[in-house]
Coordinates of C-alpha atoms in Angstrom, one line a residue:
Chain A
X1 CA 0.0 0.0 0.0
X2 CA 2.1 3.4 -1.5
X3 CA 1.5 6.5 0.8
X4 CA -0.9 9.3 -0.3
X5 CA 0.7 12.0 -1.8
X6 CA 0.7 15.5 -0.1
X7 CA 2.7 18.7 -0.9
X8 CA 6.2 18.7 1.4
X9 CA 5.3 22.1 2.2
X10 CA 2.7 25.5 1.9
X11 CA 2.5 28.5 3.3
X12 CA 0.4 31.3 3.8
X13 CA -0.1 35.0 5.3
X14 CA -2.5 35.9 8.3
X15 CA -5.5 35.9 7.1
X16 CA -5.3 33.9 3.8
X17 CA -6.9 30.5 2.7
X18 CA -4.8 27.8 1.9
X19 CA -5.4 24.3 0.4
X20 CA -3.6 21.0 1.1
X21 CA -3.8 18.6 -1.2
X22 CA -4.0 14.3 -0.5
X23 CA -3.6 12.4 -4.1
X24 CA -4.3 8.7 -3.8
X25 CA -5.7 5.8 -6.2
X26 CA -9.1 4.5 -7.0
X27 CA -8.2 2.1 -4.8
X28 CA -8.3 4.1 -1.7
X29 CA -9.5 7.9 -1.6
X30 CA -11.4 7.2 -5.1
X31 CA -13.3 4.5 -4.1
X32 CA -14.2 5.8 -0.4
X33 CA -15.9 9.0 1.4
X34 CA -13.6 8.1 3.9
X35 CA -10.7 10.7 4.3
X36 CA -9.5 11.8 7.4
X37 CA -7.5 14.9 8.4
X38 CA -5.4 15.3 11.4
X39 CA -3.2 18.2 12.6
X40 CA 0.2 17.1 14.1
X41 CA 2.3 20.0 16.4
X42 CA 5.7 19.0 17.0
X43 CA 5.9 16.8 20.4
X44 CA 2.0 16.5 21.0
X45 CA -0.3 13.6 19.6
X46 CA -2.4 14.5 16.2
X47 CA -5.9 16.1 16.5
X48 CA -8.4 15.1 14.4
X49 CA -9.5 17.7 12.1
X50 CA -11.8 16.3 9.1
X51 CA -13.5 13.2 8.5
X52 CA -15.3 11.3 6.4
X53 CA -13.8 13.9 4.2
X54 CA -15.7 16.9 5.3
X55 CA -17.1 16.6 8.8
X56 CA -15.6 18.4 11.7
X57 CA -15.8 16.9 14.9
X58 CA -17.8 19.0 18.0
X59 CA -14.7 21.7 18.4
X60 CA -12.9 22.3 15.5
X61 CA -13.0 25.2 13.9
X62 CA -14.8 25.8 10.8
X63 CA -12.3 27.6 9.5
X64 CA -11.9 24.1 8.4
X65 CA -13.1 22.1 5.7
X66 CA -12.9 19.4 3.5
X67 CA -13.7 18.2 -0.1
X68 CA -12.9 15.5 -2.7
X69 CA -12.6 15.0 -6.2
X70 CA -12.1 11.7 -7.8
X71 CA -8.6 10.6 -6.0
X72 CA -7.7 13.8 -4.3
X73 CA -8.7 15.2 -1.2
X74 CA -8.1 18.4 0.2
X75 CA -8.5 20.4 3.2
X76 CA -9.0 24.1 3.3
X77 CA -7.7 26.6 6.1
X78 CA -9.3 30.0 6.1
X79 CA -8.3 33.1 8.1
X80 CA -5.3 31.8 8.7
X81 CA -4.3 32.1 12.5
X82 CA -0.7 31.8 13.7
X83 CA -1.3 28.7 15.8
X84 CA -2.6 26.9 12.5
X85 CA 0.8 25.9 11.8
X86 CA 1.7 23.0 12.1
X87 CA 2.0 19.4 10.4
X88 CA -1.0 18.4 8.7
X89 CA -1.9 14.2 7.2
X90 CA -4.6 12.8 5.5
X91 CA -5.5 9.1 5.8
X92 CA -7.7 7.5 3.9
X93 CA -9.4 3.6 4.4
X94 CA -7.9 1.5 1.8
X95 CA -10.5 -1.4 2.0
X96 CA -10.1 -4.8 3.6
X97 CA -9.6 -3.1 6.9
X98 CA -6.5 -1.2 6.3
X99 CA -5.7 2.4 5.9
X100 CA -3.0 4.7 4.0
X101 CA -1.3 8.0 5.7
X102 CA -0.4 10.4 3.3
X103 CA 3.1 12.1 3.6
X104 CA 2.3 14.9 5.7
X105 CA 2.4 18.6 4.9
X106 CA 4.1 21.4 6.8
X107 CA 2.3 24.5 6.9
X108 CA 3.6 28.0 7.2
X109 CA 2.0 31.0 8.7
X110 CA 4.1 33.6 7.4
Chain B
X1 CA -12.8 12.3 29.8
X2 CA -11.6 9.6 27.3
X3 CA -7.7 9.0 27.3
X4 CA -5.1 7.0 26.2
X5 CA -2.2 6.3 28.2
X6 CA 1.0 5.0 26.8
X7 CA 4.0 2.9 28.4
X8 CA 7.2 3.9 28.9
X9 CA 10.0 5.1 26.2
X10 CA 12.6 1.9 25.1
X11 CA 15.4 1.5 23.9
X12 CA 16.1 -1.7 22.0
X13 CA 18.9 -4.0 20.3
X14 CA 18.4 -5.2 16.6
X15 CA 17.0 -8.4 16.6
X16 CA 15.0 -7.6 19.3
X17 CA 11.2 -7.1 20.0
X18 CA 9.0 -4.5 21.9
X19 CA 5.7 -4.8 23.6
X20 CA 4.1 -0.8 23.8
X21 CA 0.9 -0.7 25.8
X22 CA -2.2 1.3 25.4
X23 CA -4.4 2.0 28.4
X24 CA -7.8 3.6 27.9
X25 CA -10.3 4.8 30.0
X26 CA -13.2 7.6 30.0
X27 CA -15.2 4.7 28.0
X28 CA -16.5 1.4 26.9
X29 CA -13.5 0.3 26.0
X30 CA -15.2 -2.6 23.8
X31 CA -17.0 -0.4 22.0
X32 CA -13.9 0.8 19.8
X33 CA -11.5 -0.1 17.3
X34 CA -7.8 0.9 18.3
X35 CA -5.3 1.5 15.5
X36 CA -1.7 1.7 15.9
X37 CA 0.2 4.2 13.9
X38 CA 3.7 5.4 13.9
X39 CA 6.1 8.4 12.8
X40 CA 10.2 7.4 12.3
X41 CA 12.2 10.5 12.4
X42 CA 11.3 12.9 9.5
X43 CA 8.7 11.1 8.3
X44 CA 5.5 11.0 8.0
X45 CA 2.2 9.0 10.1
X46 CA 2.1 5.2 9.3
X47 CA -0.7 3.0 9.8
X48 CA 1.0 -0.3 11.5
X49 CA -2.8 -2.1 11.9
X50 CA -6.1 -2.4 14.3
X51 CA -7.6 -3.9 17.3
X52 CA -11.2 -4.5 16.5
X53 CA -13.4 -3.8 19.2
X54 CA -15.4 -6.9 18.9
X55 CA -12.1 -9.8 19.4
X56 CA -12.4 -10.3 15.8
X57 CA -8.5 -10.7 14.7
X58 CA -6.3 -7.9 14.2
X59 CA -5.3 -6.1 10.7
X60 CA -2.2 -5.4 10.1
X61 CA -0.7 -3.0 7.2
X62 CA 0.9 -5.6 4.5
X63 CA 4.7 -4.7 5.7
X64 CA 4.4 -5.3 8.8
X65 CA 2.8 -8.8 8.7
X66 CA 4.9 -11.7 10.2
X67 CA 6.7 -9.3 12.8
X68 CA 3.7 -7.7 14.4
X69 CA 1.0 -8.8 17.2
X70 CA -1.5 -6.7 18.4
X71 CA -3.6 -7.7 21.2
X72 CA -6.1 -6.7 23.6
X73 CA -7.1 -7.4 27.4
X74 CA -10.4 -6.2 28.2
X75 CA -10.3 -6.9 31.9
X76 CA -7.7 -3.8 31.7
X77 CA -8.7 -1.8 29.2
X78 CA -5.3 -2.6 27.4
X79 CA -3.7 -2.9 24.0
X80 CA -0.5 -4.1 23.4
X81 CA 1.6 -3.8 19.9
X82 CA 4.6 -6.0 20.2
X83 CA 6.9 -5.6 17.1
X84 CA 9.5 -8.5 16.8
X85 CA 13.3 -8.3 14.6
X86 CA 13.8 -5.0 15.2
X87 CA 15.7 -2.2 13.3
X88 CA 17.3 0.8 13.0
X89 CA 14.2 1.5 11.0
X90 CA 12.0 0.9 13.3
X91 CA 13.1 3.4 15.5
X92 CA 9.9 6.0 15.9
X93 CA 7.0 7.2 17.8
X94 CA 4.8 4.8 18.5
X95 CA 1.1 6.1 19.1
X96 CA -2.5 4.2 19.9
X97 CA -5.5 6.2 18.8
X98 CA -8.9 5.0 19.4
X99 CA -11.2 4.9 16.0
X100 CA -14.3 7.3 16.1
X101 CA -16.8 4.2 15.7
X102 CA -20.5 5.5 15.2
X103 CA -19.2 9.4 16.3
X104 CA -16.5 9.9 13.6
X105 CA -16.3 6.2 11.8
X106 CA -13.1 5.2 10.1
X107 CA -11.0 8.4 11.6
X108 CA -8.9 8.2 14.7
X109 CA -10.3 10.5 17.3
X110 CA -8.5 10.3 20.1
X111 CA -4.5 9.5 20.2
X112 CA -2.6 8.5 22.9
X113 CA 0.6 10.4 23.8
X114 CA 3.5 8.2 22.0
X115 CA 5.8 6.3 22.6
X116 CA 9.6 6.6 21.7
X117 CA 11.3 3.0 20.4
X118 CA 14.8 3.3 20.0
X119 CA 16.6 0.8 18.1
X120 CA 20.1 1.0 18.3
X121 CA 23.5 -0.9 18.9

């Protein structure tokens, strides 16, 4: 099972939207609603952001949101706040009871 | 509150194995999945396999199968990940994180604190 693919790095300005993108296969984020986002600070366990590609659990911001087409997710960041950077993964269920991690992406809030 | 509580850091030999616990609490502890996912150094989230909340037998991710056992005692409230011929690749942050079930199905909504493995010689 190859990794979903995420951009090594964005960046943004105060303010600003930014988009991370999570390319898979029609084997996994194609064929499934079922794409999870998760926000990852340096030294602390990942928070659960997004799932089932667009829901936000009770809590999260709705600065926040999700979307997919055919094999790519991507999660959105509006208003960008200083304490939204960090590292952020998508994960997607791969079938047969397994799931895929993407890369990760490192966001900059410039 | 629901939580996670990890064991200890270790620090291993190659060739040798390591049992990481989970401990949860703050819920019906047979009500949920638990994955087990890890991070080497510079990289990025891994899905090792899961613990299904109903006994059924684990899932493990295709590269870890043969070296991997994950386990559950639910007079404790425990999961255990033991990983067996250990490497220098192995060495990473080894976290727990409980699957959303009916609340957030198929994500992992609550993560335990990690666990560091160090494998070295």
């Amino acid at each position: 099972q190859s990794a979903l693919t995420q951009p090594a790095s964005v960046s943004g300005s105060p303010g600003q939207s930014i988009t991370i993108s999570c390319t898979g296969t029609s084997s996994d984020v194609g064929s499934y609603n079922l794409v999870s986002w998760y926000q990852h600070h340096p030294g602390k366990a990942p928070k659960l952001m997004i799932y089932e590609g667009s829901k936000r659990p009770s809590g999260v911001s709705n600065r926040f949101s999700g979307s997919k087409s055919g094999n790519t997710a991507s999660l959105t960041i509006s208003g960008l706040q200083a304490e939204d950077e960090a590292d952020y993964c998508c994960c997607s269920f791969a079938g047969g009871t397994t799931w895929v991690f993407g890369g990760g992406t490192k966001l900059t809030v410039l | 509150q629901v939580r996670l509580v990890q064991s200890g850091a270790e620090v291993k030999k190659p060739g040798a194995s390591v049992k990481v616990s989970c401990k949860a609490s703050g819920y019906t502890f047979t009500s949920n999945h638990m994955h087990w996912v890890r991070q080497a150094p510079g990289q990025g989230l891994e899905w090792m396999g899961i613990v299904h909340a109903d006994g059924s037998g684990p899932r493990y991710a295709q590269k870890f199968q043969g070296r991997v056992s994950m386990t559950r005692d639910t007079s404790t409230s425990t999961v255990f990940m033991d990983l067996s011929s250990l490497g220098s690749e192995d060495t990473a942050m080894y976290y727990c994180a409980r699957d959303g079930s009916n609340m957030s199905p198929y994500a992992m909504d609550v993560w335990g604190p990690g666990t560091t493995v160090s494998v070295s010689s």
